[in-house]
Coordinates of C-alpha atoms in Angstrom, one line a residue:
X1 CA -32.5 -12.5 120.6
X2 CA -35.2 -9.5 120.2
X3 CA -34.7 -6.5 118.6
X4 CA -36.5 -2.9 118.3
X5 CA -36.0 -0.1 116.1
X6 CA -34.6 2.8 117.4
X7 CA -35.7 6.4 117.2
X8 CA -32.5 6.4 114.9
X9 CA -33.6 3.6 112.6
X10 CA -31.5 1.0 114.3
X11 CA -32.3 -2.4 115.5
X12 CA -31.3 -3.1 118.8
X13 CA -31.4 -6.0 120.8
X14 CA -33.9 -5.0 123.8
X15 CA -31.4 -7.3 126.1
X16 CA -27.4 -7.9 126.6
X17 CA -26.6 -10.9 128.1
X18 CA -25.2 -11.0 131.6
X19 CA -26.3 -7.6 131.6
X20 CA -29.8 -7.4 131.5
X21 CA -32.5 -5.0 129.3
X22 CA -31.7 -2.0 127.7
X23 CA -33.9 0.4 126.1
X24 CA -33.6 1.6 122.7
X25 CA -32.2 5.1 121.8
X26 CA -35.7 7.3 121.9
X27 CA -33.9 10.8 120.9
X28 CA -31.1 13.1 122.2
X29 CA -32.7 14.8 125.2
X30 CA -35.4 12.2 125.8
X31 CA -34.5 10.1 129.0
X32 CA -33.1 14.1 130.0
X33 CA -36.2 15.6 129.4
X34 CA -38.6 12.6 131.6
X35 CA -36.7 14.1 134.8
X36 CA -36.8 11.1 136.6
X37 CA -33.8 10.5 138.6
X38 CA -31.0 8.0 138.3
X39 CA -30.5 5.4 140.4
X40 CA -27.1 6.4 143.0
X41 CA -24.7 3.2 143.4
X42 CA -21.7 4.2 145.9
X43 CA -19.7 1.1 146.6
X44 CA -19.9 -0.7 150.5
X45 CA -16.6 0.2 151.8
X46 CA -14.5 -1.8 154.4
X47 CA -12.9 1.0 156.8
X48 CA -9.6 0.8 157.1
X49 CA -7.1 0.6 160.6
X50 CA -5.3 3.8 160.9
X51 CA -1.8 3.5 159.7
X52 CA 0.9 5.5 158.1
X53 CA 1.4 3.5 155.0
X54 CA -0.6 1.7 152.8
X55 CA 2.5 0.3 150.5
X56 CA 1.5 -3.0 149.5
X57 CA 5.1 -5.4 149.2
X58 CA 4.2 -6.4 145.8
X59 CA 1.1 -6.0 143.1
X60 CA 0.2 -9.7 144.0
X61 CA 0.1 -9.3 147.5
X62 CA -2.2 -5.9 147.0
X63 CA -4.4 -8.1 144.2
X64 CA -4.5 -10.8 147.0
X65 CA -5.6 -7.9 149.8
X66 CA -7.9 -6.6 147.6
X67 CA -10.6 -9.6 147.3
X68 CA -10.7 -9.8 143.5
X69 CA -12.2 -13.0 142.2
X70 CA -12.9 -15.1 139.3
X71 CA -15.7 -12.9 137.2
X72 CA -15.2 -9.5 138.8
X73 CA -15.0 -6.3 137.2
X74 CA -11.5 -4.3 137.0
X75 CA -10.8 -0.8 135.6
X76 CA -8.2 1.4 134.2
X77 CA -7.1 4.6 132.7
X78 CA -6.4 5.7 129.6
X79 CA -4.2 8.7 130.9
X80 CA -1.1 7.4 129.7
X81 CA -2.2 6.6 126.1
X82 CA 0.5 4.7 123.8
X83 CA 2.7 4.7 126.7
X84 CA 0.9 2.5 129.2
X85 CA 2.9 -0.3 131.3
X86 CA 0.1 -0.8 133.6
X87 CA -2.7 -2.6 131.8
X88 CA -0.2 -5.2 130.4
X89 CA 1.6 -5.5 134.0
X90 CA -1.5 -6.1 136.2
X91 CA -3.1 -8.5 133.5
X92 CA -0.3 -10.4 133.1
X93 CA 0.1 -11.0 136.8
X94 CA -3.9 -11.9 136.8
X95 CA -3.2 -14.3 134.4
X96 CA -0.2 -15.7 136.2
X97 CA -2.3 -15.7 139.6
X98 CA -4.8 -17.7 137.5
X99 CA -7.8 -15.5 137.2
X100 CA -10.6 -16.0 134.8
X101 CA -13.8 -14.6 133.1
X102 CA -12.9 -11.3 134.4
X103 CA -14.6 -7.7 132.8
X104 CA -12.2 -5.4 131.7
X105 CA -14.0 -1.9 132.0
X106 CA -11.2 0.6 131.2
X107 CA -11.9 4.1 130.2
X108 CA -10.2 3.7 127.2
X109 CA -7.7 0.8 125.6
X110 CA -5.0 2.4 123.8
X111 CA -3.9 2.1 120.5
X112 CA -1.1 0.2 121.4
X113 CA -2.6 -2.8 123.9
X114 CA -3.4 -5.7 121.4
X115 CA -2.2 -7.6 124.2
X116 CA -5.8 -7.5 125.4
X117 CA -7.0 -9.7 122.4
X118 CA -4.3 -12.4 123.8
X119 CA -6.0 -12.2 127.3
X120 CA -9.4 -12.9 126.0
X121 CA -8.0 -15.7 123.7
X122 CA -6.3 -17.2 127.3
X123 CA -9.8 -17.3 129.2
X124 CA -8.6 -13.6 131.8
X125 CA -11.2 -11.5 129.8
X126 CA -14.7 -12.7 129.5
X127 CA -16.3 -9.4 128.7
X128 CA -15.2 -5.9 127.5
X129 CA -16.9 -2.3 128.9
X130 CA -15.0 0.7 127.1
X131 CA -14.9 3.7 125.1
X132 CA -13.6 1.9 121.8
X133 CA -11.1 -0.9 120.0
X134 CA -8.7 -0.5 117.9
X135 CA -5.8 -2.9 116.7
X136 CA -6.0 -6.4 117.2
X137 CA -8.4 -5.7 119.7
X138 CA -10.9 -4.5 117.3
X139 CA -10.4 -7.3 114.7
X140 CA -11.0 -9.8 117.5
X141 CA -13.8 -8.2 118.5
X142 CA -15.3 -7.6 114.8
X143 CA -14.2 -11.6 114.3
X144 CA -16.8 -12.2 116.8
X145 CA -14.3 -13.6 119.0
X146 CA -15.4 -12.8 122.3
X147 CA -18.3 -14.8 123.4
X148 CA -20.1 -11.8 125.4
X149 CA -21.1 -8.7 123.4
X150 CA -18.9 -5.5 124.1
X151 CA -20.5 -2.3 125.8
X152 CA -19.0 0.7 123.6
X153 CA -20.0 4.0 125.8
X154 CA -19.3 7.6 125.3
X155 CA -16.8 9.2 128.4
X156 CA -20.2 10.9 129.9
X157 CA -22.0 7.5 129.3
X158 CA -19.5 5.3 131.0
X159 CA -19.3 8.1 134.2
X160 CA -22.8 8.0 134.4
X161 CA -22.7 4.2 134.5
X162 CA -20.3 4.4 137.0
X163 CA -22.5 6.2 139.2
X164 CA -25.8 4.2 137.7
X165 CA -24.2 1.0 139.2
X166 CA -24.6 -0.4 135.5
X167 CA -20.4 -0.6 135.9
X168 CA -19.8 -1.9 139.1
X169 CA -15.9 -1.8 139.3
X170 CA -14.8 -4.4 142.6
X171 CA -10.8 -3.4 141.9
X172 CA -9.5 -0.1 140.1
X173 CA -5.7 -0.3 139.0
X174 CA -5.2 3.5 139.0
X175 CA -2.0 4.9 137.2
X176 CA -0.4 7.2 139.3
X177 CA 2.3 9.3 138.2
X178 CA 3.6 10.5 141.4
X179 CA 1.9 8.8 144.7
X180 CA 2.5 9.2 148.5
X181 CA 2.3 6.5 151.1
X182 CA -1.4 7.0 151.9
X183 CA -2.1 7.4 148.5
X184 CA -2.6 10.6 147.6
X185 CA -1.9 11.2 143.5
X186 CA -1.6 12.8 141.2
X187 CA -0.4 13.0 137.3
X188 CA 1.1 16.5 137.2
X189 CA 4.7 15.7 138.0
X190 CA 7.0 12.5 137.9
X191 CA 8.9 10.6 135.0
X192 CA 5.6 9.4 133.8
X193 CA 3.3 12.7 134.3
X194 CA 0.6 13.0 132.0
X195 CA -1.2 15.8 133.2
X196 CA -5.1 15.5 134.4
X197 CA -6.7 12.2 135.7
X198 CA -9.7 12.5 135.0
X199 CA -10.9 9.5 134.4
X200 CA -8.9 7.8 137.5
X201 CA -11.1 10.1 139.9
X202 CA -14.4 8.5 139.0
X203 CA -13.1 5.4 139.2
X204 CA -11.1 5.6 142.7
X205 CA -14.5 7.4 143.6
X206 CA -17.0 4.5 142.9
X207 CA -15.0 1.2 142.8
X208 CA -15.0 -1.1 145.5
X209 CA -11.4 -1.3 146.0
X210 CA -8.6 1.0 144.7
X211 CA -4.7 -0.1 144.2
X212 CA -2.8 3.0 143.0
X213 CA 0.4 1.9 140.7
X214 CA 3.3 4.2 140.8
X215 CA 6.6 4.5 139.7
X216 CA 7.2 7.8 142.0
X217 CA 6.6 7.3 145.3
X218 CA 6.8 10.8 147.1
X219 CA 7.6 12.3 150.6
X220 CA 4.4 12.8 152.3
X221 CA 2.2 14.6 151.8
X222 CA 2.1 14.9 147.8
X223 CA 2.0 18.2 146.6
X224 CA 0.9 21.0 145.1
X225 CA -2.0 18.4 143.3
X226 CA -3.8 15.8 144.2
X227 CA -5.9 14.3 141.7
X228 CA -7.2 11.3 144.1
X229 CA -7.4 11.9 147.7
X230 CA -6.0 9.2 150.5
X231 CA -9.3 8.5 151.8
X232 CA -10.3 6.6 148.3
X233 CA -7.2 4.5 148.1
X234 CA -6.8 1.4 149.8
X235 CA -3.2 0.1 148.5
X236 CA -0.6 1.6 146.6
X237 CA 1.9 -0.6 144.8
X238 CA 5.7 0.7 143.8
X239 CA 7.1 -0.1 140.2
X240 CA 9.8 0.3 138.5
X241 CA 7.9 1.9 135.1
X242 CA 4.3 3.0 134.9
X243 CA 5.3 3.6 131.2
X244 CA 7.2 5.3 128.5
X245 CA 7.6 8.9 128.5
X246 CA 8.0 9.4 125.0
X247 CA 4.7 7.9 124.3
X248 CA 2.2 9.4 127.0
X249 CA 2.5 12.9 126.3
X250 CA 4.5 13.7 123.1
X251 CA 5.5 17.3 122.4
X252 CA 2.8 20.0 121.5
X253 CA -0.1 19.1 118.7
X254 CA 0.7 20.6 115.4
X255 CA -1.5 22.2 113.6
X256 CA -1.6 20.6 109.7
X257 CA -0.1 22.0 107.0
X258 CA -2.3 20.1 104.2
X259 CA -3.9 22.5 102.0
X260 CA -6.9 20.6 101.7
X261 CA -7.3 20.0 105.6
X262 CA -6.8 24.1 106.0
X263 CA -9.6 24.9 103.3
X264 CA -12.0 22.2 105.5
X265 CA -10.5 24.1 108.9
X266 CA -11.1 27.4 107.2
X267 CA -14.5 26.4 106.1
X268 CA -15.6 25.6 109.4
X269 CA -13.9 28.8 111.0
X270 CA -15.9 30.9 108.5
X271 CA -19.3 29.2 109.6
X272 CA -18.4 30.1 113.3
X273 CA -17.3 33.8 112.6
X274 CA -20.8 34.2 110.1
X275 CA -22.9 32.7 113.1
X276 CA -21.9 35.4 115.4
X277 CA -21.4 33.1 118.1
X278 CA -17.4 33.5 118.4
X279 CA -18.3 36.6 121.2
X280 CA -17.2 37.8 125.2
X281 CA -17.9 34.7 127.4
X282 CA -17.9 32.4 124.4
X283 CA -17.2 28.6 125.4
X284 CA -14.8 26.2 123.3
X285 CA -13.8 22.4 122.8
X286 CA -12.0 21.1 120.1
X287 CA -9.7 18.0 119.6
X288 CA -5.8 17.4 118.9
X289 CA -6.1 16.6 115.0
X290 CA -4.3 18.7 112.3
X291 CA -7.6 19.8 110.7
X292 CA -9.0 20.7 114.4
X293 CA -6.5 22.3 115.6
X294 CA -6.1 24.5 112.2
X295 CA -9.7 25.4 113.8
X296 CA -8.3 26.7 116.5
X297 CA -5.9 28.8 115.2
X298 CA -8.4 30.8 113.1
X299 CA -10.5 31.2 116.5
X300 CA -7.3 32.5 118.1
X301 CA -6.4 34.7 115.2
X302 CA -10.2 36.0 115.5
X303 CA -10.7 36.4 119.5
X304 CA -7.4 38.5 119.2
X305 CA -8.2 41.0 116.6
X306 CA -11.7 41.3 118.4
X307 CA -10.5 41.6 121.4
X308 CA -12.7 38.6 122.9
X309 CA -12.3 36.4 125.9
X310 CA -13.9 34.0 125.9
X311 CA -15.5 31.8 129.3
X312 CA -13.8 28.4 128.8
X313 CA -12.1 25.8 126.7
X314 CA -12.8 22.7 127.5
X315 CA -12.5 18.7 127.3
X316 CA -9.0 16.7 126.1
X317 CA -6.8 19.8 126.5
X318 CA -3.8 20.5 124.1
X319 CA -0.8 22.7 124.7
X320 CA -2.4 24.7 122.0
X321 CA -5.6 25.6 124.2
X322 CA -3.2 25.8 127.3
X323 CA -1.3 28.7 124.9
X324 CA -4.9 30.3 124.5
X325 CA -5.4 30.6 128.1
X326 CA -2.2 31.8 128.9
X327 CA -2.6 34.6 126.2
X328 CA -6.1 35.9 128.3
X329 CA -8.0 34.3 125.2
X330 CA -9.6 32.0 128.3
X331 CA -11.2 32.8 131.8
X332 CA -10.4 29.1 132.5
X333 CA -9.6 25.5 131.0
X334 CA -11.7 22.8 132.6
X335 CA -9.2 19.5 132.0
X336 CA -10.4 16.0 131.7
X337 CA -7.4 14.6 130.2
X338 CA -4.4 16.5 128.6
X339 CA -3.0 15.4 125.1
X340 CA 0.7 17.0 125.1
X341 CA 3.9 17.5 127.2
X342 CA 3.0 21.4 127.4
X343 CA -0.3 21.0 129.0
X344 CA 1.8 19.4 132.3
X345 CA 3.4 22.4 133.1
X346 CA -0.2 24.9 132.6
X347 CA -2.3 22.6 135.1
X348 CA 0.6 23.0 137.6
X349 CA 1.4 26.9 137.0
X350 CA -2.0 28.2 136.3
X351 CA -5.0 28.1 139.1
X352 CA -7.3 28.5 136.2
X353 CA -6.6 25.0 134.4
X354 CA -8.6 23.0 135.9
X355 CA -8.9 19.3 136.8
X356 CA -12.2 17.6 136.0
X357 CA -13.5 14.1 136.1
X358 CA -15.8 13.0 133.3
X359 CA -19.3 13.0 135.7
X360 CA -18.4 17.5 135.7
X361 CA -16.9 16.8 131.7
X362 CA -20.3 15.0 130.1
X363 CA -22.7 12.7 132.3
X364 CA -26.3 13.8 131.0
X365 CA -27.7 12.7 134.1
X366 CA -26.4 14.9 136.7
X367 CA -27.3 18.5 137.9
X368 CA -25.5 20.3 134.7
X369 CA -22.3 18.7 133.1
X370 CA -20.0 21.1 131.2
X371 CA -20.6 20.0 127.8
X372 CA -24.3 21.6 128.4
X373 CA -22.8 24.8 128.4
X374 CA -20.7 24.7 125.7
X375 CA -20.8 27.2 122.1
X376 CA -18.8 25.0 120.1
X377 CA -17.0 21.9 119.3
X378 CA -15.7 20.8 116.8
X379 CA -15.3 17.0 116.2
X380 CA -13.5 14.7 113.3
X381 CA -15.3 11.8 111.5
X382 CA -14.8 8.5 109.4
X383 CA -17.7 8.9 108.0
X384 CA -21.1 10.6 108.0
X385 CA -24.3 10.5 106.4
X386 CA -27.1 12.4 104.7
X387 CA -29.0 12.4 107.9
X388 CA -25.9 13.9 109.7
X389 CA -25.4 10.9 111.5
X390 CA -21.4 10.4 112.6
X391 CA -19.6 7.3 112.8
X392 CA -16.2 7.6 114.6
X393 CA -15.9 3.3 115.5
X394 CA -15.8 1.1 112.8
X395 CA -14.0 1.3 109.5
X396 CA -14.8 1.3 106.0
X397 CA -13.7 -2.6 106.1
X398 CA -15.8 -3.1 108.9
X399 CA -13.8 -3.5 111.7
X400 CA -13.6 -1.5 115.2
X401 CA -10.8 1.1 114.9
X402 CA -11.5 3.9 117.0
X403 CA -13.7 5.0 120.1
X404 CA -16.7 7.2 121.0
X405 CA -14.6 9.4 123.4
X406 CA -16.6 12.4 123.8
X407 CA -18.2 13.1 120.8
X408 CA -21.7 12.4 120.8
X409 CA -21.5 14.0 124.4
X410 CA -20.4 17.4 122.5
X411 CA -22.2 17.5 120.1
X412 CA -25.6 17.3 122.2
X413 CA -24.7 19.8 124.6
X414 CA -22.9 22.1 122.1
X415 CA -25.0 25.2 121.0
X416 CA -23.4 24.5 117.6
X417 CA -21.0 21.5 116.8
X418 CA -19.4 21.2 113.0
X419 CA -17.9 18.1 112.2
X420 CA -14.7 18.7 110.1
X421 CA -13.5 16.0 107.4
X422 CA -12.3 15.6 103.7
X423 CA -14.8 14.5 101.3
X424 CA -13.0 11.5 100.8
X425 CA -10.4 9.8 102.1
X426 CA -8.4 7.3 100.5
X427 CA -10.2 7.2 97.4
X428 CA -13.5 5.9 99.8
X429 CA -16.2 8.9 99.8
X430 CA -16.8 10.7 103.4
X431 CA -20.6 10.6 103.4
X432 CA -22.5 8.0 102.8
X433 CA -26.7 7.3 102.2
X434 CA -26.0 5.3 105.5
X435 CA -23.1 5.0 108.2
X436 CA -21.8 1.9 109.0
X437 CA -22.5 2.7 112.8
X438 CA -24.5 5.6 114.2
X439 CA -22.0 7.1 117.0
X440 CA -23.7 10.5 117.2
X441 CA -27.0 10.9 116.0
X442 CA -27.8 13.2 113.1
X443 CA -30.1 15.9 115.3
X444 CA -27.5 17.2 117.4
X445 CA -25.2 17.6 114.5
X446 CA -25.0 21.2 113.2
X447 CA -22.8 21.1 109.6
X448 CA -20.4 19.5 107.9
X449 CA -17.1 21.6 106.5
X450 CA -15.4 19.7 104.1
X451 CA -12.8 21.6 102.0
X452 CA -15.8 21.5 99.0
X453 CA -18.5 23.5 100.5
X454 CA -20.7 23.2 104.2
X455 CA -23.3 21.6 104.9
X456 CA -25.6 22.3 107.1
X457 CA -28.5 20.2 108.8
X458 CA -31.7 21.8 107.9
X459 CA -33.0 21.7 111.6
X460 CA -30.8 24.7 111.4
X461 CA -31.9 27.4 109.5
X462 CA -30.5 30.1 111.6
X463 CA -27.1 28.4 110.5
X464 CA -27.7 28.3 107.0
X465 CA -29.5 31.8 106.7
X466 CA -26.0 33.3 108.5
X467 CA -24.4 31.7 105.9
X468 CA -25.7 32.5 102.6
X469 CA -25.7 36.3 103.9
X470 CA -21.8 35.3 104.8
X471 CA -21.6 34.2 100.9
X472 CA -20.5 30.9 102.3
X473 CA -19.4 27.9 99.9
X474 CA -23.3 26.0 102.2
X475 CA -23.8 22.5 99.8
X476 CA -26.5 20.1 100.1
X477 CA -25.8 16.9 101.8
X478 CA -26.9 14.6 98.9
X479 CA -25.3 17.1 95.9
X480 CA -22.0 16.5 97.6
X481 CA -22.2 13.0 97.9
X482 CA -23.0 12.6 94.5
X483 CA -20.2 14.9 93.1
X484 CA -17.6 13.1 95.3
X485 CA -19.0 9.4 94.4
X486 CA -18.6 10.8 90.4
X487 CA -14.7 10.6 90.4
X488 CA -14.3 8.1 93.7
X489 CA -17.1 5.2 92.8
X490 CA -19.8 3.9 95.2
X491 CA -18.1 1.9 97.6
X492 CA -19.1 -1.8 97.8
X493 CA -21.0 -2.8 100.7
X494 CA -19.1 -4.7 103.9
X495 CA -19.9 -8.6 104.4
X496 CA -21.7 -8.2 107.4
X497 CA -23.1 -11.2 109.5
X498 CA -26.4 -9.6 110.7
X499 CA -27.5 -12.3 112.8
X500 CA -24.4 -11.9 114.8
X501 CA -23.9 -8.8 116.9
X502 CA -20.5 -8.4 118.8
X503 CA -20.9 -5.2 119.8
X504 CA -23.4 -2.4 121.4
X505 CA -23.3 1.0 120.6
X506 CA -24.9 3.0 124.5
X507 CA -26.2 6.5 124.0
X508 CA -24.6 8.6 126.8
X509 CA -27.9 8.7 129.0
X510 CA -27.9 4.9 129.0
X511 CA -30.3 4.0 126.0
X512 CA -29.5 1.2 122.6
X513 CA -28.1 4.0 120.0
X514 CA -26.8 0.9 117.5
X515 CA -25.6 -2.6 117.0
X516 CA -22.2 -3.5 115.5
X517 CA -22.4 -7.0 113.7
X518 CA -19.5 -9.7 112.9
X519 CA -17.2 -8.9 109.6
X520 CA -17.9 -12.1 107.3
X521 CA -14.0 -13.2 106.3

C-alpha cells in the first residue's frame, strides 16, 4: 500500500481497496477553491405501474421486490438514535435470507447497535461507510477485524458522496415514523416520532430503491409533513415497532450544572460577546452537551438584554434552540436532525423550523450549504492539539468511540468556531503535542475555552486582540499543556500497529484527512 503526506502532516494511503484512489487532504477550501465541478450520480430508476398502494406483505417480500444482491450497498438513518429497531430487524432478516458481503452505509450507527460487529463476524457486512463507531462496533473495527478499511465521513462529506456517486446506495431502509400507502413520510408525529429526517431525504433521493419501514401507517394522504415524497418510495413495509420511544427523543437537553463545565461555557461566551459578533442577523449552531448548551444560555441571556435577533440557528436542533426561536431570539431554525422530545412539537407548530437534508446542512460542493453562512459554532472535543487540530473519533486507548457528525463541516464554514472542553479529563490531559486522529483540521479552528484560560489560534489575531482589550483569561496553547501535564503526567503512548490501517478519515469535500491504525492488544 502507498502512502502521501497530507497537507495536515498525515500519511495516507493514496488508494482504498474496492474503492479506488483518493487524494490526500490539500487544505480546507482547496478542492472548493479549484471550482471544478462534481461529478452528478442520480440513480436509473425503474417506473412504477400506477396503483394505490405500495404496502409490501412483509419486509422479505419488499427485500425480495427490491433486487438487493450479494455485495450491494444498503443505508439507514440515524434518526432514531438509541432507540432504533430497524437496523437490527432488516439485518437480521438479510442474514436469515442469506445475504453476504453486503456495505452497510448508514448515516450514522448508534450507540447502542453492537449488533453490527455480530453481522460482520457472520459474513452480512463486508464493508462499513459511516459517520463513526462506537461500542463493540468500534473495538472490532480498531481490532482490525474487518477485512476492508472503513470510510469515516463528515454528514456534508457523506451527502456529497451521495450525490458524487462515491456511495451508491442500491436499497435504502428508511425509518418512517408515520407513513401512508404511497409512501409519503414523515417523522413529526406517531409513537416513534423523532422529529426532522434529514438524513432519510438524501438517501430516498439518490438510492436506487427505497423500502420505507413504519410502525404508523396513516390515512392518505399524510399530513401536515412530509419529509419524503411518494414519488421516491418504491415499498413501504408495516411493523409492529420502529423503536423505543424512550430512547429516540428523551426529554429536553439540560444544560450542566458542573462548575468547571460553566467556567469553560462562560469562557467561551465571553470570547463571543468581546468579538462583537453576537449582533442583528447573527447565525448560530451549537450541540446538545451540558457544557454547549451552558453556551447557549449565556447567548440567550445576551441577545435578550440587547435586544438582538438573530438570522438562524442551525444543525442537530434541541428543545433548547426550539425555546430560542419561539422567544423571537430566531428568524428561523434550519433542522437536520432534532435531539429532544420538545423539538417534535416546534417543527410541527412553527412554519419557521425548518426541515433540511444534510446536501442544504454541509455538502462543500454544492451552490452554498448553510454551514457557509454560519457566525458561530461551538463544538466539543476528546482531545486537541497545539496546532488546533480536533479529534472527536478515537479514544485515549485507541479505540473508535465517537463519530465526525458535523464538526469539521462547522467549523470550516463558521466565521468563528470555539471548541469547548476541560483541560483534562479523567486524569488524561485535553491537549496533546499531537492528536491521535485529525478530525478537523487546526486552520479552521478559532480557540479553545477550557475553564483555565482561551486559547486562541494565532491565524486569528482579530480574536485575540478583542480579547486582551476584553481582559480575557487568552493562554498559550503550549503553556497550558504544560501546566495541565505538571499535576496529570504525560500520558503514555497507544500500541499502534502502523502497518495496519482499519480505518480512513475523508475530509468533507472528498480528500484523505487521516488514517486510523489497528490497537496492538
Amino acid at each position: 500500500m502507498n502512502f502521501v503526506k497530507n497537507a495536515a502532516g498525515r500519511l495516507v494511503p493514496t488508494e482504498v481497496h474496492g474503492i479506488g484512489a483518493f487524494a490526500p487532504y490539500r487544505g480546507a477550501l482547496s478542492r472548493i477553491l479549484e471550482g471544478n465541478p462534481s461529478p452528478s450520480a442520480f440513480p436509473k430508476r425503474k417506473p412504477e405501474p400506477p396503483c394505490r398502494s405500495k404496502v409490501a406483505p412483509s419486509l422479505k417480500a419488499a427485500i425480495e421486490k427490491s433486487g438487493l444482491e450479494n455485495g450491494m450497498t444498503v443505508s439507514f438513518h440515524h434518526h432514531l438514535r438509541n432507540g432504533d429497531k430497524v437496523i437490527p430487524l432488516v439485518l437480521e432478516t438479510l442474514l436469515q435470507m442469506g445475504f453476504r458481503d453486503l456495505t452497510f452505509a448508514p448515516s450514522s450507527i448508534p450507540d447502542s447497535h453492537d449488533c453490527v460487529a455480530d453481522y460482520v463476524r457472520k459474513g452480512l457486512i463486508r464493508r462499513i461507510w459511516t459517520s463513526g463507531a462506537r461500542g463493540e462496533v468500534g473495538r472490532m473495527i480498531s481490532r482490525g477485524e474487518m477485512g476492508e478499511m472503513v470510510i469515516i465521513r463528515s454528514h456534508g462529506g457523506r451527502a456529497r458522496a451521495i450525490e458524487e456517486g462515491s456511495i451508491q446506495i442500491d436499497v435504502a431502509f428508511l425509518a418512517a415514523p408515520a407513513c401512508d400507502a404511497l409512501g409519503n413520510f414523515t417523522g413529526c408525529i406517531g409513537k416513534s416520532a423523532c422529529g426532522s429526517l434529514g438524513y432519510a431525504i438524501t438517501d430516498a433521493r439518490f438510492a436506487r430503491h427505497v423500502i420505507a419501514v413504519t410502525d404508523n401507517l396513516v390515512e392518505y394522504p399524510l399530513h401536515p409533513h412530509v419529509s419524503v415524497p411518494q414519488y421516491l418510495v418504491n415499498q413501504v413495509v408495516v411493523v409492529d415497532s420502529l423503536g423505543d420511544p424512550a430512547k429516540i427523543a428523551t426529554g429536553a437537553a439540560r444544560i450542566t450544572r458542573n462548575p468547571l463545565d460553566l467556567k469553560v461555557a462562560e469562557n467561551a461566551y465571553r470570547l463571543l460577546s468581546a468579538s462583537g459578533i453576537l449582533a442583528p442577523g447573527c447565525s448560530f449552531q451549537v450541540g446538545a452537551g451540558g457544557a454547549s448548551l451552558a453556551v447557549a444560555a449565556f447567548v440567550r441571556d445576551h441577545m435578550r438584554e440587547k435586544g438582538i435577533q438573530g438570522s438562524f440557528g442551525l444543525g442537530g436542533i434541541s428543545g433548547y434552540m426550539s425555546q430560542m426561536l419561539e422567544e423571537g431570539l430566531f428568524r428561523g431554525l434550519f433542522d437536520v436532525q432534532s435531539f429532544d422530545s420538545s423539538v417534535t412539537g416546534s417543527m410541527v407548530r412553527n412554519r419557521s423550523h425548518m426541515e433540511i437534508d444534510p446536501s442544504w446542512y454541509a455538502n462543500p460542493m454544492n451552490q452554498g450549504c448553510l454551514v457557509h453562512n454560519l457566525d458561530v459554532v461551538i463544538l466539543a472535543a476528546l482531545e486537541v492539539d497545539t496546532d488546533f487540530n480536533v479529534n472527536v473519533l478515537t479514544g485515549n486507548d485507541g479505540y473508535l468511540r465517537g463519530a465526525s457528525g458535523g464538526h469539521s463541516d462547522t467549523a470550516a464554514g463558521a466565521r468563528v468556531a470555539i471548541v469547548v472542553a476541560p483541560s483534562f479529563r479523567g486524569g488524561v490531559p485535553t491537549i496533546k503535542d499531537r492528536v491521535q486522529t485529525i478530525v478537523t483540521p487546526g486552520e479552521t479552528v478559532d480557540a479553545i475555552a477550557t475553564e483555565r484560560g482561551i486559547c486562541i489560534n494565532p491565524r486569528r489575531a482579530d480574536l485575540w486582540e478583542a480579547a486582551r482589550k476584553a481582559n480575557l483569561p487568552i493562554r498559550e496553547i503550549t503553556d497550558l499543556k504544560k501546566e495541565v501535564e505538571r499535576f496529570t503526567g504525560v500520558p503514555e503512548p497507544v500500541e499502534l500497529d502502523t502497518d495496519r490501517v482499519v480505518a480512513v478519515v475523508e475530509y468533507r469535500d472528498g480528500t484523505l484527512l487521516d488514517s486510523i491504525y489497528r490497537v496492538r492488544e
